[in-house]
Short mmCIF file of C-alpha atoms in Angstrom, two decimals:
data_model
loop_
_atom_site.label_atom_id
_atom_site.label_comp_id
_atom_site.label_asym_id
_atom_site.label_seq_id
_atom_site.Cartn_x
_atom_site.Cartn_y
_atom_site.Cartn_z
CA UNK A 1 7.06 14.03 6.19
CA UNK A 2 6.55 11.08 4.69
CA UNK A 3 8.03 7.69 5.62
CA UNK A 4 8.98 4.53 4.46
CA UNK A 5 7.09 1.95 6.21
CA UNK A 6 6.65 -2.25 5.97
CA UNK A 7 3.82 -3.46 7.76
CA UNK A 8 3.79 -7.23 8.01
CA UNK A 9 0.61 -9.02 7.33
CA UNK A 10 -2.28 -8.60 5.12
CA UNK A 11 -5.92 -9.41 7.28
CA UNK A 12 -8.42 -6.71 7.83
CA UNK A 13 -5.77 -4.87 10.29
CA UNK A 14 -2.42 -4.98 8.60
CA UNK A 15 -4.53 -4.02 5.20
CA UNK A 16 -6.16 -0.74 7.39
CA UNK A 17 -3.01 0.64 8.85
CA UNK A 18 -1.46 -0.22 4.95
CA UNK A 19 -4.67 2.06 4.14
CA UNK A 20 -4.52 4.65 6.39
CA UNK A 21 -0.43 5.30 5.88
CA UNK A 22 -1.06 5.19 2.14
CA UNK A 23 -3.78 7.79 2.59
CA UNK A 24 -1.26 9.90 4.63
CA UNK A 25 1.58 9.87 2.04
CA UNK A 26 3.52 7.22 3.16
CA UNK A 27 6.03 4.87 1.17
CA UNK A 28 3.96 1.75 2.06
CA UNK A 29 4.78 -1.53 1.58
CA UNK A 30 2.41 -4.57 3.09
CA UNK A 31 3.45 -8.16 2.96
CA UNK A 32 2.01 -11.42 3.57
CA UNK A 33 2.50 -14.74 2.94
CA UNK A 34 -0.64 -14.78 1.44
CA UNK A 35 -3.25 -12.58 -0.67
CA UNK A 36 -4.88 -9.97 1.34
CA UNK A 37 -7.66 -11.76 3.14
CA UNK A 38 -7.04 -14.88 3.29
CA UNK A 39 -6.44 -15.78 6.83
CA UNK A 40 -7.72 -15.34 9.66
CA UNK A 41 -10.28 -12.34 8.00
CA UNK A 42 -11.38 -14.50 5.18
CA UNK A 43 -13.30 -16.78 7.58
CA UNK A 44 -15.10 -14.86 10.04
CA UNK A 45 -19.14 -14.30 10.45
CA UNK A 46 -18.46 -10.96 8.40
CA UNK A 47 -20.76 -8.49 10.42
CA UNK A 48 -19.02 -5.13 11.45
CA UNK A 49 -20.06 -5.41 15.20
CA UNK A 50 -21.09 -2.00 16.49
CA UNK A 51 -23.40 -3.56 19.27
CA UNK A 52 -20.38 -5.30 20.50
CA UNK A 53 -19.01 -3.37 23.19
CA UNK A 54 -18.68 -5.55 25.56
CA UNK A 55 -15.69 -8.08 25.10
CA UNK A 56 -15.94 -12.12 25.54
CA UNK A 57 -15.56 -12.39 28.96
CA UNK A 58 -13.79 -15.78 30.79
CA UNK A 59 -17.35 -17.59 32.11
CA UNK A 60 -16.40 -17.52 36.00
CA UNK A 61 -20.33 -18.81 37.72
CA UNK A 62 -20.29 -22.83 38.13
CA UNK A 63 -23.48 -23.65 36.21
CA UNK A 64 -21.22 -22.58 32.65
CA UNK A 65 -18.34 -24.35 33.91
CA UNK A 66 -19.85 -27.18 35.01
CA UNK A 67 -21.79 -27.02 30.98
CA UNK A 68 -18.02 -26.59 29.44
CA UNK A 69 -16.66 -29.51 31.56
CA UNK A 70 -17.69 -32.24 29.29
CA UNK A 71 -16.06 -30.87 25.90
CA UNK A 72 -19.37 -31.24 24.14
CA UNK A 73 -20.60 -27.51 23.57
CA UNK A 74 -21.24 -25.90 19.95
CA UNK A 75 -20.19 -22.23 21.59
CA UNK A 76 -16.76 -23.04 23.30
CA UNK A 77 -14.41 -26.54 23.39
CA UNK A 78 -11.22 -26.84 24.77
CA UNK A 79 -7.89 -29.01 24.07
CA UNK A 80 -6.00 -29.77 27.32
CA UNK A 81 -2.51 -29.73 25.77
CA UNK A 82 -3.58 -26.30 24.69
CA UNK A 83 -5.29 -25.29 28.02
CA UNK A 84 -1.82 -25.92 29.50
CA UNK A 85 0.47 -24.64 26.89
CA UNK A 86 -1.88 -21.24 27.40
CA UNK A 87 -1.93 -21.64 31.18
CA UNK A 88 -0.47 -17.69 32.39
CA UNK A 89 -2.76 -15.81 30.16
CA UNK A 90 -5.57 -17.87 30.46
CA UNK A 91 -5.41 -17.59 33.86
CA UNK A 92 -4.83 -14.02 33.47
CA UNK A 93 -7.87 -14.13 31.17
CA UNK A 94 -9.68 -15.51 34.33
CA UNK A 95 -8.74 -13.09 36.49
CA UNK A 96 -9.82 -9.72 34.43
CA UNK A 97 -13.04 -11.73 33.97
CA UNK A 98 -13.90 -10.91 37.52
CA UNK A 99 -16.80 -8.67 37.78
CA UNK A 100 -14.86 -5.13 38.63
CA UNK A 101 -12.01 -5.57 36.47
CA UNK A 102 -14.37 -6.41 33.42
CA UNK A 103 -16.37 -3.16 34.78
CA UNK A 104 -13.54 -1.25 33.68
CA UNK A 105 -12.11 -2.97 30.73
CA UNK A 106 -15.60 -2.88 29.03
CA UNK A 107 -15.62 1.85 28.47
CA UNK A 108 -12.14 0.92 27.17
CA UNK A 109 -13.12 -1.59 24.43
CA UNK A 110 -16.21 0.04 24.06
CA UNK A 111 -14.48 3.43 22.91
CA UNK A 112 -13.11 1.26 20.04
CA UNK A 113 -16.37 -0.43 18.80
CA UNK A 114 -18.07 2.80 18.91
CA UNK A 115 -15.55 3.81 16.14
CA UNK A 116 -15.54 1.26 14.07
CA UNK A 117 -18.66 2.12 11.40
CA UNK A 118 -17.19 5.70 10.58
CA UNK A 119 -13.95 3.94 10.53
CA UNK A 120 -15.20 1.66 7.57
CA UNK A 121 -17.56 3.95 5.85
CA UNK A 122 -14.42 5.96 3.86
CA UNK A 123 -12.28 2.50 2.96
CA UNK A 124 -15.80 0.53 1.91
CA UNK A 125 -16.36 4.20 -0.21
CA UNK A 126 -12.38 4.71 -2.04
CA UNK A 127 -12.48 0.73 -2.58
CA UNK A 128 -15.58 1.20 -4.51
CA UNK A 129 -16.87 -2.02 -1.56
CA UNK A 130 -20.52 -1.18 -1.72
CA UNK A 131 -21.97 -3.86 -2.96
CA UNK A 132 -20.15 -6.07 -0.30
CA UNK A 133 -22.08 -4.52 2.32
CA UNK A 134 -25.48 -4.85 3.75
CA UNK A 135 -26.98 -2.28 6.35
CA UNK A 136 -29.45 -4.18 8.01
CA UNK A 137 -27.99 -5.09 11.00
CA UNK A 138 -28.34 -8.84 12.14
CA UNK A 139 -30.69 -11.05 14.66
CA UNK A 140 -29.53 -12.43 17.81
CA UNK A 141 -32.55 -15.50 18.06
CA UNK A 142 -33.28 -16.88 21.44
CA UNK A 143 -35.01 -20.32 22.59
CA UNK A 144 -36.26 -19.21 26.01
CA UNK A 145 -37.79 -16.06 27.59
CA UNK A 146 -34.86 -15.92 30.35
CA UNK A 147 -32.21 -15.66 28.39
CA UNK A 148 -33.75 -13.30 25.90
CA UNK A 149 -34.90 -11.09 28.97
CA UNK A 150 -31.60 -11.29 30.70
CA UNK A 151 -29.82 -10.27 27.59
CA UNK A 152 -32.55 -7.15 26.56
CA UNK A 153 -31.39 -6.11 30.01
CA UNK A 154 -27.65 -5.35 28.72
CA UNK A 155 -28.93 -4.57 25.56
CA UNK A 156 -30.61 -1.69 27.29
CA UNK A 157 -28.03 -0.44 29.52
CA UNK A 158 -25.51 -0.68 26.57
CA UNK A 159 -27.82 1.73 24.24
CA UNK A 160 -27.68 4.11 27.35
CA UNK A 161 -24.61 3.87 27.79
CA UNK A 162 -22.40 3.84 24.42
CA UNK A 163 -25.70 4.28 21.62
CA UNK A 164 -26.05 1.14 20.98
CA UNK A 165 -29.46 0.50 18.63
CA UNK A 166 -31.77 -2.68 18.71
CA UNK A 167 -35.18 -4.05 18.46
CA UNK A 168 -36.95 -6.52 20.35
CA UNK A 169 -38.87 -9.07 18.12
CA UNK A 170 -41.15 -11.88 19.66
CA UNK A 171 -41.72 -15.26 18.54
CA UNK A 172 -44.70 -13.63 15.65
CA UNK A 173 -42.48 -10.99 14.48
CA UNK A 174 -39.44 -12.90 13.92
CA UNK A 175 -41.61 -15.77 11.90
CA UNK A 176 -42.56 -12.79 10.04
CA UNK A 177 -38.70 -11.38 9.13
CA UNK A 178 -37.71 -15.07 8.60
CA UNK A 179 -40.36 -17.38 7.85
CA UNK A 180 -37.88 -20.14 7.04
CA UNK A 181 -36.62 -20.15 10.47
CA UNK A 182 -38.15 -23.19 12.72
CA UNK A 183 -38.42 -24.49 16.10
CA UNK A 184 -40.53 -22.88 19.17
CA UNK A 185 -38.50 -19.42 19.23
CA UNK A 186 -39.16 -16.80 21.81
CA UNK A 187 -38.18 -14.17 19.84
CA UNK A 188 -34.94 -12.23 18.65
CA UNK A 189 -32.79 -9.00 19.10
CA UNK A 190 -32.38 -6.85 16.13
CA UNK A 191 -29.41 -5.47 16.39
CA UNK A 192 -29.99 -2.49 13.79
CA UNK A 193 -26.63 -0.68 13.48
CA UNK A 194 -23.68 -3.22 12.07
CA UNK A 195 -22.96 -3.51 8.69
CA UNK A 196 -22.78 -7.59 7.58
CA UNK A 197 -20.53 -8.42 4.93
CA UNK A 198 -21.41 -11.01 1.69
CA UNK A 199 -17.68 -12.00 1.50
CA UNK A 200 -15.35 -10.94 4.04
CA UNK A 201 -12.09 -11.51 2.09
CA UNK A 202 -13.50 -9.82 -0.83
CA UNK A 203 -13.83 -6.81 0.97
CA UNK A 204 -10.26 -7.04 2.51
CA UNK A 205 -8.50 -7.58 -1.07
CA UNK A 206 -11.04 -4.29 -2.20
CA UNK A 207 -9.60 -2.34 0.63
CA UNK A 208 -5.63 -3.92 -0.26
CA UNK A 209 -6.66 -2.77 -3.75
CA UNK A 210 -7.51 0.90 -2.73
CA UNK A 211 -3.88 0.53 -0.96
CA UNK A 212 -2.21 0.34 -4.12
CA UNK A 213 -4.27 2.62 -5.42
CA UNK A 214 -3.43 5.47 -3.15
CA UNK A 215 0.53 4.63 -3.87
CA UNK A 216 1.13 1.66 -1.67
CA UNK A 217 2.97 -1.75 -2.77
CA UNK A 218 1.04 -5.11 -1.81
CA UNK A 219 3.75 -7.87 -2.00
CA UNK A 220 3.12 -11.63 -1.53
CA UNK A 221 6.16 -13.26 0.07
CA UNK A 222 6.90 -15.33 3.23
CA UNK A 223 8.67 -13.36 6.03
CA UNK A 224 12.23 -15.19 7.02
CA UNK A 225 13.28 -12.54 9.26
CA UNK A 226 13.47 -9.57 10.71
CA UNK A 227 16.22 -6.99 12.11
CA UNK A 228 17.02 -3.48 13.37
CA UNK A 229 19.47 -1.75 10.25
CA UNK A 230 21.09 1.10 11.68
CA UNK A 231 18.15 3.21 12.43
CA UNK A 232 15.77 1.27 10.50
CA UNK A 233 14.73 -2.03 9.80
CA UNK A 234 15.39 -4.88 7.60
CA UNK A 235 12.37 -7.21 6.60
CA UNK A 236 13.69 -10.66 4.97
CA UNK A 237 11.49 -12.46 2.42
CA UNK A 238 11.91 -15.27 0.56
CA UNK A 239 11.54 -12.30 -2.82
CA UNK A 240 14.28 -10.07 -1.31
CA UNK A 241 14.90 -7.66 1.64
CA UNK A 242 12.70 -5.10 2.25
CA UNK A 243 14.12 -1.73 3.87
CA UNK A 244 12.16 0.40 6.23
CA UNK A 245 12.33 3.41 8.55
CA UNK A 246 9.53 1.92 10.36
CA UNK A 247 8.22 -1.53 11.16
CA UNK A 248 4.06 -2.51 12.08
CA UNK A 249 3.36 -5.60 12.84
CA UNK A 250 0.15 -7.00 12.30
CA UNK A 251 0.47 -10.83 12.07
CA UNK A 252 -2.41 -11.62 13.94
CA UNK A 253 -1.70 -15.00 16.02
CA UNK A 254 1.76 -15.43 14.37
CA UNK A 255 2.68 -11.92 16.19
CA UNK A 256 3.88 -13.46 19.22
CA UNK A 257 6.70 -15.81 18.03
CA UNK A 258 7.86 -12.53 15.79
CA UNK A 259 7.37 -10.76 19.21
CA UNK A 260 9.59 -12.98 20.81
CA UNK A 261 12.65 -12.65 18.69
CA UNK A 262 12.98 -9.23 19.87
CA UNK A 263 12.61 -9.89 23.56
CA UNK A 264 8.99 -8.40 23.61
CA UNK A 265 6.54 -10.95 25.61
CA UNK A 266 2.87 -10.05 24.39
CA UNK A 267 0.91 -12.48 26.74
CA UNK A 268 -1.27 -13.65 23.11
CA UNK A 269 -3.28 -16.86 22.71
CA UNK A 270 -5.77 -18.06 20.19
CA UNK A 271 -9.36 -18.74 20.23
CA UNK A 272 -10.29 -21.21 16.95
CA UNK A 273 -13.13 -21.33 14.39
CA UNK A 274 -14.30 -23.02 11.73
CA UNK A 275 -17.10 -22.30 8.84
CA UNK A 276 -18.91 -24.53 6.02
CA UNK A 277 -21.14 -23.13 3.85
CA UNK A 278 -24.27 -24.64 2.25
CA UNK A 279 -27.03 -24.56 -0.13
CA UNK A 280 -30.40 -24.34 0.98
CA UNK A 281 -33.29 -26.86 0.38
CA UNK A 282 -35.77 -25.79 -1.78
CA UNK A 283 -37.00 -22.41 -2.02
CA UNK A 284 -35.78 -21.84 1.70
CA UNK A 285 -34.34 -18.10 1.93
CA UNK A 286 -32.57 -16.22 5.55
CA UNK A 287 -32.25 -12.98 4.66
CA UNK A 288 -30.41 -11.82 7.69
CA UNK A 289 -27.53 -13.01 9.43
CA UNK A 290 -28.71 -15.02 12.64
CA UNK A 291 -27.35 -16.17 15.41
CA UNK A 292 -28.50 -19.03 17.68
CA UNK A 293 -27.28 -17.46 21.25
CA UNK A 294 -28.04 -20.06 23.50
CA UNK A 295 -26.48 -22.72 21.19
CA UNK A 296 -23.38 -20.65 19.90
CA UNK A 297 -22.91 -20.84 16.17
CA UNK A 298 -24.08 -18.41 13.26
CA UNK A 299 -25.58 -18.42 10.10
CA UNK A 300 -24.51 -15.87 7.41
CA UNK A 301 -26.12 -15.51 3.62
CA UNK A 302 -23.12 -15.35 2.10
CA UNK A 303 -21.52 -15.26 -1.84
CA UNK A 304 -20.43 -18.69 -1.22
CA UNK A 305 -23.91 -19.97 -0.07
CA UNK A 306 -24.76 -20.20 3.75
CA UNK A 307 -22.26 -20.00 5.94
CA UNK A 308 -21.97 -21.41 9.24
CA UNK A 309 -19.62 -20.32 12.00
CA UNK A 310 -18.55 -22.04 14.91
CA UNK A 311 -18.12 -20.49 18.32
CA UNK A 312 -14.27 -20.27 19.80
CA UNK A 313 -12.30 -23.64 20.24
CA UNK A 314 -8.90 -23.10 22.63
CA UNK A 315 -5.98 -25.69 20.95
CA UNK A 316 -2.73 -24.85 19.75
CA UNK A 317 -2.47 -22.36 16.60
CA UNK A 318 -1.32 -25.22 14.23
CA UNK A 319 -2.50 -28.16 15.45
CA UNK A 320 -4.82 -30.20 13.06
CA UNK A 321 -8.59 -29.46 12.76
CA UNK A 322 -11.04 -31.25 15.23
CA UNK A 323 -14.24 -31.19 12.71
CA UNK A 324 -16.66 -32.39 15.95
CA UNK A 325 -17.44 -28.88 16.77
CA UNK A 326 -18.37 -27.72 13.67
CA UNK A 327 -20.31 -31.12 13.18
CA UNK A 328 -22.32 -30.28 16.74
CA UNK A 329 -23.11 -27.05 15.10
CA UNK A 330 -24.39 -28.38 12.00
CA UNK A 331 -26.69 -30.40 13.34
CA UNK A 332 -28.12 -27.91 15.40
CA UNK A 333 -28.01 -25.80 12.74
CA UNK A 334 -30.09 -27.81 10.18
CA UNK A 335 -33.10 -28.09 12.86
CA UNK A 336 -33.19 -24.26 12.78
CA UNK A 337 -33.02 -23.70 8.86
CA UNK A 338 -33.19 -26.25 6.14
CA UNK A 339 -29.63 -26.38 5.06
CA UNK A 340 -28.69 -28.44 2.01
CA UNK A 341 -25.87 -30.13 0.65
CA UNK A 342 -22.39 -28.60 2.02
CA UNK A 343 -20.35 -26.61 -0.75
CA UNK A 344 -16.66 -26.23 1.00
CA UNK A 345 -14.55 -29.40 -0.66
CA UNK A 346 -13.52 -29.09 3.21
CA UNK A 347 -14.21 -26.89 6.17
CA UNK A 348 -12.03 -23.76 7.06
CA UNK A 349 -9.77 -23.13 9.95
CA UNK A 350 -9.01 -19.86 11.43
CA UNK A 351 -7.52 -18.52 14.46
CA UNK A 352 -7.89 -15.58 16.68
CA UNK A 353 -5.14 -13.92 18.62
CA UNK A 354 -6.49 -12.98 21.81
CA UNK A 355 -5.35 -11.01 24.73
CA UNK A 356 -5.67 -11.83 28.46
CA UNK A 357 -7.56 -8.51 29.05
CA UNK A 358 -9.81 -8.60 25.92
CA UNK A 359 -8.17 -5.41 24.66
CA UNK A 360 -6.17 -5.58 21.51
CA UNK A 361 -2.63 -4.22 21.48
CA UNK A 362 -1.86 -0.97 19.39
CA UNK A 363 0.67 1.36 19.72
CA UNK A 364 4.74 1.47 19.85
CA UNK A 365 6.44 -1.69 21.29
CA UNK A 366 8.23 -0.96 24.47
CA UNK A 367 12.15 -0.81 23.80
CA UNK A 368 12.32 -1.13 20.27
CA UNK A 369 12.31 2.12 18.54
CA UNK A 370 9.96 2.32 14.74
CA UNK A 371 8.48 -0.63 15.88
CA UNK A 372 4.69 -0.42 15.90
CA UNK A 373 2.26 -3.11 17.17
CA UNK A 374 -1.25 -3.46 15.70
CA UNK A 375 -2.13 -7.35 17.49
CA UNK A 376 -4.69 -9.27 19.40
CA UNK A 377 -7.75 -7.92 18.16
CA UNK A 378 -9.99 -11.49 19.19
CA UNK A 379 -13.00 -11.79 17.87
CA UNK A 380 -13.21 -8.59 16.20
CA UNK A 381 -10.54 -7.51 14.18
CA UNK A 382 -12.65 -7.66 11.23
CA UNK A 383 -14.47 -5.33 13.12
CA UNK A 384 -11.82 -2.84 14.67
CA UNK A 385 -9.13 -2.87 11.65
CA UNK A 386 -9.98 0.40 9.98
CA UNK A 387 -10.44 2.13 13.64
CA UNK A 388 -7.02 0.84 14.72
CA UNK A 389 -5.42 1.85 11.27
CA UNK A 390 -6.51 5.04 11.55
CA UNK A 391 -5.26 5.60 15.40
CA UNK A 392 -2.13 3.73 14.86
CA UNK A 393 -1.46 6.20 11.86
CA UNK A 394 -2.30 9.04 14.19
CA UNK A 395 0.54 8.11 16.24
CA UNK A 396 2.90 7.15 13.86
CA UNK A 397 2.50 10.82 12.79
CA UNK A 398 3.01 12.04 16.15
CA UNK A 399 -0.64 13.36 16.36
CA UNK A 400 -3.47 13.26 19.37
CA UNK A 401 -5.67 10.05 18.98
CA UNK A 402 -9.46 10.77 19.06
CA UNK A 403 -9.26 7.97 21.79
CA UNK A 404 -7.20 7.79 24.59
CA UNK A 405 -4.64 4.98 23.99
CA UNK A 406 -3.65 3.93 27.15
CA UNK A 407 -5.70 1.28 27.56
CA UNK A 408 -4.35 -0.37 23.99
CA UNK A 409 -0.62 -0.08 25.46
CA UNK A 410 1.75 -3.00 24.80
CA UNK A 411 3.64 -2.65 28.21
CA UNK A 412 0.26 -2.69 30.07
CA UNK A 413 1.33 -6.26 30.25
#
């Protein structure tokens, strides 16, 4: 029977669920404040992360607190306004950190990354998105031995465990994949399976595009307000009121103050990043997507030029840039690979809604009947936003998810 159905905000997830409703024979209707893309899933590295099936963990051993103590780090800074404002689920964040809760959060999250390729494969396909996407996996680069052979270690129990695929490259053979690349390098990890995308709000406006194209409506209009209508729902925008048998919301960081309005508390907070991209000097070339591990930031070869990607900042969602990170990064970054002039008229600023227990939330919000919640993806709902479209449709249509759920609940809180 088909439905209609609003679904409130247009990143990588809100656009899926659009997708996989639309797909279903749903009335669909997705709106945004914004084009499709152009938040939080515009800035990201871009790599669908099947290797990543272990979540961010809170660092918890004194030698990486005592390293994150000073505020001067490329991979993580920190705000103390923010720190304080974020206090409960930080802490809470701290707490599932601990090594025998994160044993058992990890098969959870896991069970979602291990979807997320087949997930993408039919969307990439109906939006015509193939030449958006590169299949050569990406390179995790490494400065000493240790931390290489500490991380080949999960590396190995991870392909074992949920098929994840990688190479080991030395120091010779990773000169040889990217000869541009400098510095005394002890090698790399190929991580052969995820996709890497050339411009990751291209490919979310391709898959809004295929929405519309299987039936659905794509409107652009700020959200004023929202309300229960007799059985339904009643979306205000500042183009008109939208009407709806059923309600997703998918608002990424701006979820929670929606949340809130209806009494649900969703313990979210947000994780910052910015990017710059670049030319390159010369006849430079990186033909893969790298990341400097031990340092924290990545470089992409984008559309745009070269993009680089900070690691997470913790501040308050709309509080003003702090550019020293991304400054840290850069000149890091330029000792690696010979960057050139920047290209950005100024750098981007996204944010990442993040739960205390690294699991996003996806399912039906407790109390509040047509309401569905698709929220608090982290790091990887560029990653994960076709897999959770096509569960949360599953549910909506009162089917059995491939996956059990349970661990995605909203009331887990």
């Amino acid at each position: 029977m088909s439905h209609e159905i609003v679904v409130m905000g247009a990143g990588m997830v809100g656009v899926s669920v659009a997708w996989h409703l639309a797909r279903r024979g749903h009335a669909v209707t997705l709106v945004d404040r914004r084009e499709p893309g152009r938040e939080t899933s515009f800035g990201n590295a871009g790599i669908i992360q099947r290797e990543a099936v272990q979540p961010y963990a809170f660092p918890r051993d004194l030698a990486t607190m005592l390293r994150v103590l000073p505020n001067r780090r490329v991979d993580i800074r920190y705000r103390p306004a923010a720190m304080v404002q974020s206090a409960e689920p930080l802490l809470q964040y701290w707490r599932n950190s601990a090594p025998k809760r994160y044993a058992r959060i990890v098969p959870e999250y896991a069970s979602l990354i291990c979807l997320s390729l087949d997930a993408h494969a039919p969307m990439v396909e109906a939006a015509g998105a193939e030449a958006l996407v590169r299949r050569q996996g990406w390179l995790e680069l490494y400065r000493s031995q240790a931390a290489m052979a500490s991380r080949l270690g999960d590396a190995e129990v991870n392909a074992e465990r949920f098929g994840v695929r990688y190479r080991a490259l030395d120091g010779g053979e990773l000169a040889a994949l990217e000869p541009d690349l400098a510095g005394d390098l002890a090698g790399a990890i190929h991580w052969q399976q995820p996709w890497t995308v050339v411009d990751p709000g291209a490919l979310v406006q391709a898959y809004a595009r295929s929405v519309e194209a299987l039936g659905g409506r794509v409107q652009q209009a700020e959200v004023t307000g929202i309300a229960r209508q007799g059985e339904g729902w009643r979306v205000s925008t500042a183009a008109g009121v939208l009407k709806a048998e059923q309600l997703v919301m998918a608002m990424g960081p701006w979820s929670r103050d929606w949340m809130a309005d209806l009494g649900l508390d969703i313990p979210l907070f947000v994780k910052r990043g910015y990017h710059m991209h670049y030319a390159t000097s010369g006849s430079a070339r990186l033909g893969h997507w790298v990341m400097d591990a031990e340092v924290g930031y990545l470089l992409a070869p984008m559309q745009a030029g070269i993009r680089l990607t900070t690691g997470a900042e913790l501040e308050r969602l709309e509080a003003p840039a702090h550019l020293a990170q991304l400054d840290a990064a850069e000149r890091v970054a330029r000792q690696l690979f010979p960057l050139g002039e920047r290209l950005d008229p100024a750098p981007w600023k996204g944010a990442r809604p993040c739960t205390p227990d690294m699991k996003p939330v996806i399912g039906p919000a407790p109390g509040q009947q047509g309401l569905w919640l698709a929220l608090g993806h982290g790091h990887q709902g560029f990653t994960l936003g076709p897999a959770t479209g096509r569960l949360l449709a599953q549910m909506m249509d009162g089917e059995r998810p491939e996956i059990d759920m349970a661990p995605f609940r909203a009331d887990r809180f």
